[in-house]
Amino acid sequence: MDWTLEVIRVPVSDLDRSIAFYSDQVGFDLDHHTVNDHMAFAQLTPPGSGCSIVIGSLPGEEQMEPGSLKGLQLVVPDAHAAREELLSRGVEAGDVAVMDERDGGTLFGFSDPDGNSWVVQQIKARAEHPLIPYSARPQLGEGI
């Protein structure tokens, strides 16, 4: 039996501000945004990821403190290019640090407006061998 991690709840204080940050600045795809009398939430997915984040409020959930999630990790094939992309979109990102010369040892970080923190890890092999092959990804406008 497969057990897949597909959604992570990220606690935020302002849904619209967080949607703008994660979609416009970080570049996540906005999968859906639901607002009704019982809930207001959005699901966003990093390009190429099989795991999404959910922000906002859902019924029956105890709210984690906004900004309390630390060290979520994203993987990219080129940390320097990823950092430059974030900086060009107005995201404050830390310097790239090489902790180990082997693949996987190059990292940098950034935080969302509430202080939830992210680590971006470089794994060069992802350029040639993405976890989700490009041919299996939905095309723009197809939905998920």
Coordinates of C-alpha atoms in Angstrom, one line a residue:
M1 CA 0.0 0.0 0.0
D2 CA 1.3 3.5 -1.0
W3 CA 1.1 6.3 1.6
T4 CA 1.6 9.6 -0.2
L5 CA 1.9 13.0 1.4
E6 CA -0.2 15.2 -0.8
V7 CA -1.4 18.2 1.3
I8 CA 0.3 20.3 4.0
R9 CA -1.6 22.8 6.0
V10 CA 0.2 26.2 6.3
P11 CA -1.2 28.5 9.0
V12 CA -1.7 32.1 7.7
S13 CA -3.4 35.2 9.1
D14 CA -4.7 36.7 5.8
L15 CA -5.9 34.4 3.1
D16 CA -5.9 36.9 0.2
R17 CA -2.4 38.2 1.0
S18 CA -1.1 34.6 1.3
I19 CA -2.7 33.6 -2.0
A20 CA -1.0 36.5 -3.7
F21 CA 2.4 35.7 -2.0
Y22 CA 2.4 32.0 -2.9
S23 CA 0.9 32.3 -6.4
D24 CA 2.3 35.6 -7.7
Q25 CA 5.6 35.8 -5.8
V26 CA 6.6 32.2 -5.2
G27 CA 5.0 30.8 -8.3
F28 CA 2.8 28.1 -6.9
D29 CA -0.3 27.2 -9.0
L30 CA -3.6 28.1 -7.5
D31 CA -5.6 24.9 -7.7
H32 CA -8.7 26.2 -6.1
H33 CA -10.0 29.0 -3.8
T34 CA -13.2 28.3 -1.9
V35 CA -15.2 30.8 0.1
N36 CA -18.6 30.1 1.6
D37 CA -20.5 30.5 4.9
H38 CA -18.4 27.6 6.5
M39 CA -14.9 28.0 5.1
A40 CA -12.4 30.2 3.3
F41 CA -9.4 28.4 2.0
A42 CA -7.1 27.9 -1.0
Q43 CA -5.0 25.0 -2.3
L44 CA -1.8 25.8 -4.1
T45 CA 0.8 23.5 -5.6
P46 CA 4.5 24.1 -6.4
P47 CA 5.2 23.4 -10.1
G48 CA 6.2 19.8 -10.5
S49 CA 5.1 18.8 -7.0
G50 CA 2.8 16.0 -6.0
C51 CA 2.2 17.8 -2.7
S52 CA 0.1 20.9 -2.2
I53 CA -0.4 23.4 0.5
V54 CA -3.7 24.5 2.0
I55 CA -4.1 27.9 3.5
G56 CA -7.2 29.5 5.2
S57 CA -9.8 28.1 7.5
L58 CA -11.7 24.8 7.2
P59 CA -14.5 23.6 9.5
G60 CA -13.6 21.3 12.4
E61 CA -9.9 22.2 12.3
E62 CA -8.0 23.7 15.1
Q63 CA -6.0 26.6 13.7
M64 CA -2.3 26.4 14.1
E65 CA -0.7 29.8 15.0
P66 CA 0.0 31.7 11.8
G67 CA 3.8 31.6 11.1
S68 CA 4.3 28.5 13.3
L69 CA 5.3 26.1 10.6
K70 CA 9.1 26.0 10.2
G71 CA 11.4 24.3 7.7
L72 CA 9.1 23.2 5.0
Q73 CA 11.3 22.0 2.2
L74 CA 11.2 22.5 -1.5
V75 CA 13.6 20.9 -4.0
V76 CA 14.9 22.6 -7.2
P77 CA 17.6 21.6 -9.7
D78 CA 19.4 25.0 -9.4
A79 CA 19.3 26.9 -6.1
H80 CA 21.0 30.0 -7.5
A81 CA 18.4 30.3 -10.3
A82 CA 15.6 29.6 -7.9
R83 CA 16.8 32.3 -5.5
E84 CA 17.1 34.8 -8.4
E85 CA 13.6 34.0 -9.5
L86 CA 12.2 34.6 -6.1
L87 CA 14.2 37.8 -5.6
S88 CA 12.9 39.1 -9.0
R89 CA 9.3 38.5 -7.7
G90 CA 10.0 40.5 -4.5
V91 CA 10.5 37.6 -2.1
E92 CA 13.2 38.1 0.5
A93 CA 15.4 35.1 0.3
G94 CA 18.5 34.2 2.2
D95 CA 21.9 33.6 0.7
V96 CA 22.7 30.3 -0.9
A97 CA 24.8 28.1 1.4
V98 CA 26.8 25.1 0.4
M99 CA 26.7 22.7 3.4
D100 CA 28.1 19.8 1.5
E101 CA 29.5 19.7 -2.0
R102 CA 27.5 16.6 -2.9
D103 CA 24.1 16.9 -4.6
G104 CA 21.5 18.0 -2.0
G105 CA 23.9 20.0 0.2
T106 CA 23.2 23.4 -1.3
L107 CA 20.4 25.4 0.4
F108 CA 18.7 28.7 1.0
G109 CA 15.6 29.9 2.8
F110 CA 12.7 32.3 2.7
S111 CA 9.6 33.0 4.8
D112 CA 6.0 33.9 4.0
P113 CA 4.5 37.2 5.3
D114 CA 3.4 35.4 8.5
G115 CA 6.8 33.9 9.2
N116 CA 6.3 30.3 8.0
S117 CA 9.7 29.3 6.8
W118 CA 10.9 27.3 3.8
V119 CA 14.2 25.7 2.9
V120 CA 15.0 25.3 -0.8
Q121 CA 17.4 22.4 -1.5
Q122 CA 19.3 22.0 -4.7
I123 CA 19.2 18.5 -6.2
K124 CA 20.7 18.7 -9.7
A125 CA 19.3 15.3 -10.6
R126 CA 15.8 16.8 -10.6
A127 CA 16.6 18.6 -13.9
E128 CA 17.0 15.3 -15.7
H129 CA 14.8 13.2 -13.5
P130 CA 11.8 15.1 -12.1
L131 CA 9.6 13.2 -9.6
I132 CA 6.6 13.9 -11.8
P133 CA 7.6 13.6 -15.5
Y134 CA 6.7 16.6 -17.6
S135 CA 4.5 14.4 -19.9
A136 CA 2.4 13.4 -16.8
R137 CA 1.7 17.0 -15.7
P138 CA -1.6 18.7 -16.6
Q139 CA -1.4 21.1 -19.4
L140 CA -2.4 24.7 -18.8
G141 CA -6.2 25.0 -18.6
E142 CA -6.7 21.2 -18.0
G143 CA -7.0 21.4 -14.3
I144 CA -5.9 18.8 -11.9

